[in-house]
Short mmCIF file of C-alpha atoms in Angstrom, two decimals:
data_model
loop_
_atom_site.label_atom_id
_atom_site.label_comp_id
_atom_site.label_asym_id
_atom_site.label_seq_id
_atom_site.Cartn_x
_atom_site.Cartn_y
_atom_site.Cartn_z
CA LYS A 1 90.08 134.79 70.57
CA SER A 2 93.45 133.92 71.95
CA ILE A 3 93.46 131.54 74.79
CA LYS A 4 96.10 131.98 77.53
CA ILE A 5 97.38 128.75 78.95
CA GLU A 6 99.07 128.76 82.37
CA VAL A 7 101.77 126.08 82.76
CA VAL A 8 101.70 124.66 86.33
CA ASP A 9 104.62 122.63 87.77
CA MET A 10 102.56 119.79 89.29
CA GLY A 11 105.57 118.36 90.94
CA GLU A 12 105.86 121.47 92.99
CA HIS A 13 102.05 121.54 93.45
CA PHE A 14 102.02 117.99 95.00
CA LYS A 15 105.04 118.75 97.06
CA GLU A 16 103.15 121.82 98.51
CA GLU A 17 100.10 119.72 99.23
CA GLU A 18 102.13 117.07 100.95
CA GLU A 19 103.75 119.71 103.16
CA LYS A 20 100.44 121.15 104.00
CA LYS A 21 99.38 117.56 105.08
CA HIS A 22 102.15 117.38 107.77
CA VAL A 23 102.53 121.03 108.86
CA GLY A 24 101.49 121.51 112.55
CA GLY A 25 99.08 124.00 113.96
CA PRO A 26 96.29 124.24 116.49
CA ASN A 27 93.55 123.23 113.84
CA THR A 28 95.75 120.77 111.76
CA PRO A 29 93.45 117.95 110.75
CA PRO A 30 94.78 114.42 111.49
CA ILE A 31 96.64 112.16 109.04
CA VAL A 32 94.23 109.43 108.23
CA CYS A 33 95.62 105.97 107.65
CA PRO A 34 93.07 103.72 105.78
CA GLY A 35 93.77 99.97 105.22
CA HIS A 36 92.04 98.09 107.95
CA VAL A 37 88.47 97.00 107.39
CA ARG A 38 87.50 95.98 111.10
CA PRO A 39 87.99 97.76 114.44
CA LEU A 40 91.44 98.55 115.64
CA ALA A 41 92.56 96.75 118.84
CA GLU A 42 96.16 97.98 119.67
CA LEU A 43 98.68 100.49 118.36
CA ASN A 44 102.44 100.57 119.34
CA PHE A 45 105.50 102.46 118.27
CA SER A 46 109.12 101.35 118.07
CA GLU A 47 111.96 103.58 119.62
CA LYS A 48 113.86 105.71 117.32
CA THR A 49 115.96 103.77 114.91
CA GLY A 50 118.54 104.47 112.13
CA ASP A 51 115.56 104.31 109.73
CA GLY A 52 113.08 106.36 111.81
CA ILE A 53 110.24 105.32 114.14
CA PHE A 54 107.74 102.72 113.16
CA MET A 55 104.15 101.95 114.29
CA ILE A 56 102.48 98.54 114.36
CA SER A 57 98.63 98.06 114.42
CA ALA A 58 96.51 95.17 115.61
CA CYS A 59 93.03 94.72 114.11
CA LEU A 60 90.15 92.54 114.20
CA ASP A 61 90.48 91.96 110.45
CA GLY A 62 93.42 89.58 111.27
CA LEU A 63 96.02 91.64 109.29
CA PRO A 64 98.41 93.66 111.53
CA MET A 65 100.15 96.43 109.59
CA LEU A 66 103.50 98.07 109.78
CA ARG A 67 103.61 101.88 109.02
CA ASP A 68 106.11 104.77 109.11
CA GLY A 69 105.61 106.31 112.66
CA GLU A 70 105.83 109.86 111.35
CA THR A 71 103.62 109.87 108.24
CA GLY A 72 101.49 106.85 108.76
CA ASP A 73 102.44 105.58 105.27
CA TRP A 74 101.78 101.79 104.84
CA ILE A 75 105.02 99.67 104.81
CA GLY A 76 103.67 96.21 104.95
CA THR A 77 101.09 93.68 106.24
CA PHE A 78 101.85 90.63 108.36
CA ALA A 79 99.52 88.06 106.80
CA GLY A 80 99.12 84.63 108.42
CA HIS A 81 96.59 84.64 111.39
CA LYS A 82 93.21 83.11 110.80
CA GLY A 83 91.38 85.17 113.44
CA ALA A 84 91.23 88.60 114.89
CA VAL A 85 94.45 90.06 116.01
CA TRP A 86 94.15 91.58 119.41
CA SER A 87 97.71 92.55 120.11
CA ALA A 88 100.85 93.62 118.15
CA LYS A 89 104.19 94.91 119.42
CA LEU A 90 107.56 95.86 117.95
CA CYS A 91 110.88 95.36 119.63
CA LYS A 92 112.65 98.70 120.28
CA GLU A 93 114.78 98.43 117.05
CA ALA A 94 111.73 97.53 115.06
CA ARG A 95 113.56 94.20 113.81
CA ILE A 96 111.11 91.81 115.46
CA ALA A 97 107.38 91.92 115.80
CA ALA A 98 104.83 89.86 117.82
CA THR A 99 101.16 89.40 117.48
CA GLY A 100 98.37 87.66 119.43
CA SER A 101 95.29 86.47 117.85
CA GLY A 102 91.72 84.92 118.31
CA ASP A 103 92.96 81.83 116.28
CA PHE A 104 94.53 80.63 119.57
CA SER A 105 98.15 81.55 118.57
CA ALA A 106 100.88 84.09 118.85
CA LYS A 107 103.29 84.77 116.10
CA ILE A 108 106.74 86.14 115.98
CA TRP A 109 107.66 88.01 112.78
CA ASP A 110 110.72 89.44 111.00
CA ALA A 111 109.63 93.00 110.85
CA ILE A 112 112.15 93.70 107.97
CA ASN A 113 110.88 91.27 105.49
CA GLY A 114 107.57 90.26 106.89
CA SER A 115 108.15 86.61 107.18
CA CYS A 116 106.78 84.51 110.08
CA LEU A 117 109.62 83.23 112.28
CA ALA A 118 107.40 81.19 114.65
CA THR A 119 103.87 80.22 115.52
CA LEU A 120 103.10 79.58 119.15
CA ASP A 121 100.04 77.56 119.78
CA HIS A 122 97.85 78.23 122.85
CA SER A 123 94.67 76.59 124.21
CA HIS A 124 92.58 79.97 124.02
CA ILE A 125 92.47 83.44 122.63
CA VAL A 126 95.75 85.35 122.97
CA LYS A 127 94.78 88.88 123.94
CA THR A 128 98.15 90.54 124.63
CA VAL A 129 101.88 90.17 123.74
CA ASP A 130 104.94 92.02 124.65
CA ILE A 131 108.66 91.87 123.70
CA ALA A 132 111.31 92.39 126.50
CA GLN A 133 113.66 95.19 125.99
CA ASP A 134 116.65 92.93 125.29
CA ARG A 135 114.72 91.30 122.49
CA GLN A 136 115.36 87.84 123.99
CA LYS A 137 112.00 87.12 125.54
CA LEU A 138 108.41 87.28 124.50
CA ALA A 139 105.38 87.30 127.01
CA THR A 140 101.91 86.16 125.97
CA ALA A 141 98.59 86.05 127.85
CA GLY A 142 94.85 85.95 127.24
CA HIS A 143 91.72 83.88 127.95
CA GLU A 144 93.79 80.97 129.48
CA GLY A 145 94.60 83.18 132.47
CA LYS A 146 98.21 82.27 132.27
CA VAL A 147 101.36 84.15 131.43
CA ARG A 148 103.78 82.47 128.99
CA ILE A 149 107.34 83.43 128.63
CA TYR A 150 109.21 82.31 125.47
CA ASP A 151 112.79 82.47 124.32
CA ILE A 152 112.39 84.19 121.08
CA GLU A 153 115.22 82.38 119.36
CA THR A 154 113.93 78.82 120.29
CA ALA A 155 110.13 79.53 120.87
CA GLU A 156 108.72 77.38 118.15
CA ASP A 157 110.92 74.46 118.85
CA ASN A 158 111.11 74.33 122.69
CA GLY A 159 107.76 76.02 123.76
CA SER A 160 107.51 78.32 126.68
CA ILE A 161 110.33 78.46 129.19
CA LEU A 162 108.03 79.55 131.95
CA THR A 163 104.31 79.38 132.51
CA ILE A 164 102.78 81.50 135.37
CA ASP A 165 99.31 80.07 136.32
CA PRO A 166 98.25 82.05 139.35
CA PRO A 167 96.48 79.61 141.97
CA GLN A 168 94.00 82.34 142.81
CA GLN A 169 92.92 82.62 139.14
CA GLN A 170 92.59 79.00 138.25
CA ASN A 171 88.80 78.83 139.20
CA ASN A 172 88.09 82.47 138.60
CA LYS A 173 85.64 83.26 135.77
CA ASN A 174 87.34 86.50 135.32
CA LYS A 175 90.82 85.04 134.94
CA GLN A 176 91.22 86.43 131.56
CA ILE A 177 94.29 88.61 131.21
CA ASN A 178 93.80 91.68 128.98
CA LYS A 179 97.28 93.37 128.98
CA ILE A 180 100.81 92.42 129.90
CA VAL A 181 103.74 94.93 129.96
CA TRP A 182 107.43 94.28 130.78
CA LEU A 183 108.62 96.56 133.62
CA PRO A 184 111.46 98.67 134.86
CA ASP A 185 114.43 96.71 133.68
CA GLN A 186 112.30 95.37 130.86
CA THR A 187 113.65 91.93 131.02
CA ASN A 188 112.65 90.23 134.42
CA LEU A 189 109.56 91.93 135.71
CA ILE A 190 106.19 91.80 134.17
CA ALA A 191 102.75 93.19 134.94
CA ALA A 192 99.67 91.32 133.91
CA GLY A 193 96.25 93.29 134.05
CA GLY A 194 93.23 91.07 134.33
CA ALA A 195 89.47 91.20 133.61
CA ASP A 196 89.08 91.11 137.47
CA GLY A 197 90.44 94.62 137.67
CA LEU A 198 93.80 93.54 139.26
CA ILE A 199 97.32 93.99 138.11
CA ARG A 200 99.76 91.25 139.23
CA ILE A 201 103.48 91.93 139.11
CA TRP A 202 105.65 88.77 138.44
CA ASP A 203 109.32 88.32 138.97
CA LEU A 204 111.01 85.98 136.48
CA ARG A 205 114.23 85.72 138.39
CA GLN A 206 112.24 83.98 141.21
CA ASN A 207 110.46 81.57 138.81
CA GLY A 208 107.48 83.80 138.43
CA SER A 209 106.87 84.74 142.06
CA ASN A 210 104.20 87.29 142.67
CA LEU A 211 105.79 90.62 143.79
CA ALA A 212 102.64 92.72 144.22
CA ILE A 213 98.94 93.02 143.36
CA LEU A 214 97.85 96.58 142.33
CA ASN A 215 94.61 98.48 142.04
CA LYS A 216 93.02 96.62 144.95
CA GLN A 217 92.30 99.93 146.78
CA PHE A 218 90.23 101.05 143.85
CA ILE A 219 88.23 98.03 142.92
CA GLN A 220 85.13 98.52 145.15
CA LYS A 221 84.86 102.25 144.18
CA ASP A 222 85.68 101.88 140.48
CA PRO A 223 85.16 98.28 139.34
CA GLY A 224 85.87 97.16 135.84
CA PRO A 225 88.52 95.11 133.77
CA ILE A 226 91.96 96.41 133.10
CA MET A 227 91.50 97.65 129.50
CA ASP A 228 94.90 99.28 128.86
CA MET A 229 98.37 99.60 130.46
CA GLU A 230 101.37 101.47 129.33
CA PHE A 231 104.82 101.72 130.93
CA LYS A 232 107.35 104.46 130.42
CA PHE A 233 109.96 106.37 132.25
CA ILE A 234 109.05 110.03 133.02
CA PHE A 235 112.28 111.88 133.90
CA GLY A 236 113.77 108.70 135.28
CA VAL A 237 110.63 107.59 137.30
CA GLY A 238 108.98 104.51 136.06
CA VAL A 239 105.14 105.09 135.64
CA LEU A 240 102.53 102.39 134.87
CA THR A 241 99.48 104.01 133.32
CA VAL A 242 96.38 101.86 133.76
CA ALA A 243 92.89 102.52 132.19
CA SER A 244 89.99 100.67 133.98
CA GLY A 245 86.43 101.36 135.20
CA THR A 246 85.84 105.16 134.81
CA SER A 247 89.32 106.45 135.46
CA VAL A 248 93.10 106.25 134.79
CA LYS A 249 95.55 105.25 137.51
CA PHE A 250 99.27 106.02 137.69
CA PHE A 251 101.55 103.57 139.60
CA ASN A 252 105.06 104.37 140.68
CA THR A 253 107.08 101.34 139.67
CA ALA A 254 109.89 102.17 142.13
CA ASN A 255 107.52 101.53 145.06
CA TRP A 256 104.81 99.05 144.34
CA GLY A 257 101.52 100.21 145.68
CA SER A 258 102.44 103.85 145.59
CA LEU A 259 100.86 106.28 143.13
CA ALA A 260 102.62 108.64 140.71
CA ARG A 261 99.43 110.72 140.97
CA ASP A 262 97.63 111.17 144.29
CA GLU A 263 94.25 110.15 142.94
CA PRO A 264 92.91 108.39 139.91
CA LEU A 265 92.08 110.59 136.98
CA ALA A 266 88.40 110.70 136.36
CA THR A 267 87.72 110.81 132.73
CA PRO A 268 84.79 111.88 130.35
CA VAL A 269 84.82 108.34 129.06
CA HIS A 270 84.76 104.81 130.65
CA PHE A 271 86.80 101.78 129.95
CA LYS A 272 84.30 98.96 130.60
CA GLN A 273 84.46 97.54 126.97
CA GLU A 274 87.02 99.38 125.02
CA GLY A 275 89.38 102.44 125.04
CA GLY A 276 92.68 103.26 126.67
CA ALA A 277 95.04 106.09 127.88
CA THR A 278 98.60 107.13 127.02
CA LEU A 279 100.78 109.45 128.91
CA SER A 280 102.99 112.13 127.19
CA PRO A 281 106.75 111.61 127.39
CA ASP A 282 107.08 114.72 129.62
CA GLY A 283 104.31 113.46 131.97
CA ASN A 284 102.12 116.48 131.65
CA ILE A 285 99.29 115.31 129.39
CA VAL A 286 97.07 112.29 129.53
CA MET A 287 95.20 111.44 126.23
CA VAL A 288 92.13 109.16 126.62
CA GLY A 289 89.40 107.58 124.48
CA GLY A 290 86.71 105.12 125.43
CA GLY A 291 83.06 104.45 125.92
CA ARG A 292 80.36 107.09 126.50
CA HIS A 293 79.09 107.63 130.16
CA GLY A 294 75.47 106.72 130.39
CA GLY A 295 75.62 105.05 126.98
CA SER A 296 76.52 101.70 125.52
CA PHE A 297 79.41 100.68 123.23
CA GLN A 298 76.78 101.23 120.45
CA GLY A 299 77.64 105.11 120.80
CA ALA A 300 74.58 107.16 120.37
CA LEU A 301 72.24 104.28 119.39
CA GLY A 302 71.47 103.12 123.09
CA VAL A 303 71.55 104.08 126.71
CA GLU A 304 72.36 101.80 129.58
CA LYS A 305 69.37 101.13 131.90
CA ASN A 306 69.75 102.75 135.34
CA ALA A 307 72.84 104.66 134.22
CA THR A 308 74.13 106.98 137.05
CA ARG A 309 76.13 109.15 134.94
CA VAL A 310 75.39 110.69 131.58
CA GLY A 311 78.06 111.94 129.13
CA ASP A 312 77.77 113.85 125.93
CA VAL A 313 76.59 111.90 122.90
CA GLY A 314 79.53 111.27 120.74
CA SER A 315 82.13 111.39 123.48
CA ASP A 316 82.94 107.85 122.59
CA LEU A 317 84.21 109.22 119.27
CA THR A 318 86.30 111.85 120.80
CA VAL A 319 89.99 111.84 121.99
CA PHE A 320 90.51 113.95 125.14
CA ALA A 321 93.58 115.64 126.13
CA MET A 322 93.79 116.02 130.03
CA ASP A 323 96.07 117.87 132.26
CA PHE A 324 97.88 115.23 134.31
CA HIS A 325 98.25 117.59 137.32
CA THR A 326 94.91 119.38 137.48
CA GLY A 327 92.69 116.69 135.70
CA ASN A 328 91.24 119.43 133.48
CA ILE A 329 90.43 118.70 129.86
CA ILE A 330 92.69 120.72 127.71
CA SER A 331 91.35 119.90 124.25
CA GLU A 332 89.29 117.47 122.18
CA ARG A 333 90.11 115.63 118.94
CA LYS A 334 87.08 114.73 116.84
CA GLY A 335 87.03 112.94 113.50
CA HIS A 336 86.54 109.27 114.05
CA CYS A 337 83.29 107.75 112.98
CA GLY A 338 83.41 104.86 115.53
CA PRO A 339 84.42 104.58 119.23
CA VAL A 340 88.13 105.04 120.04
CA ARG A 341 89.66 101.66 120.95
CA CYS A 342 93.30 102.44 121.40
CA LEU A 343 95.73 105.26 121.37
CA ARG A 344 99.53 105.76 121.80
CA TYR A 345 101.90 108.85 121.97
CA HIS A 346 104.66 108.97 119.36
CA PRO A 347 107.98 108.52 121.36
CA SER A 348 108.99 112.13 120.60
CA GLY A 349 105.72 113.38 122.05
CA THR A 350 105.10 115.45 118.83
CA SER A 351 102.06 113.41 117.72
CA LEU A 352 99.57 110.96 118.86
CA ALA A 353 98.07 107.88 116.99
CA THR A 354 94.48 106.68 117.68
CA GLY A 355 92.59 103.53 116.34
CA SER A 356 88.86 103.37 116.13
CA GLU A 357 86.07 100.96 115.47
CA ASP A 358 85.71 102.77 112.21
CA GLY A 359 88.80 100.88 110.90
CA THR A 360 91.05 103.92 110.58
CA ILE A 361 94.21 105.12 112.38
CA ARG A 362 94.49 108.80 112.79
CA ILE A 363 97.73 110.63 113.69
CA TRP A 364 97.13 114.00 115.38
CA GLU A 365 99.40 116.88 116.23
CA SER A 366 100.35 116.66 119.82
CA THR A 367 98.49 118.99 122.48
CA SER A 368 100.38 121.59 124.29
CA SER A 369 99.49 121.81 128.04
CA THR A 370 98.52 125.47 127.42
CA THR A 371 95.97 124.69 124.56
CA VAL A 372 92.48 125.82 125.33
#
């Protein structure tokens, strides 16, 4: 018998497979980014640079990673921390990175070659860091209950240039600060979200004076620590997105105390132990992930005693797309094998990155507001 051998161009085959991996569509599976071996803690993107958009991940394995923001491809690992890394941020040009860790330190990194530029010692766990828009200042905070401001160029030699230690926080057992974010001008105003459920706005031009305290009106009805904060301009209006308790709040930063949405957005998940929210660049969609209502952070393994609200088993493994205006659930993203701990929109709005307790990052195609 004669045997017919078909010659296949494997180069073209792999090219087609790679294209399929990144082609969009309503049922497109996410890009899965392995590499971490413990729960993710934070995800953040750079702005668009001459070399593209980059993503950095903080993980409890102590090894923050830099990736291509489009494909999720691994670029490098920032090795040096001796404890869990809770926070990781890039400057807008992706030249400098900063991380905060359970080893009682924050580090400043050269994001191009991966070298550590400075190690900043603290007296307790550093839960959150953020780099100012001008790339001149770094803010850190955590279990100390203090906000520390550093000059990035001289941080290791000179220490912090300003330490904000709120008097009302000093004897407060909930003084831990979970998130800090630079605000509108991105260089002088900073928001600190605490375990007490309050957001304090500080003005560095006035030696760290307190401009406002947000979320007081919701504390009694919806208590819980601030688990996530995100600031972005939506058509010229500064919006601070805050995930706490059982809802997401949206504050208008042009008028402290006013809301960018009339009421908090009630969500199918809670933010009592984990999770977060991110607003699409056009302001129409809110993506959320967090804990299961009526259940524990153990997912389907346990149910809280005296739970007053019961959610679907597995909702803590799901990423929900919600309409900012109506509050309706538009679509769901399922695939993580552990609770969703963090998520962020790509700056273009074309995709969404999520990080889970399962140790993976997934990049999903963005949801249209008309998806059902």
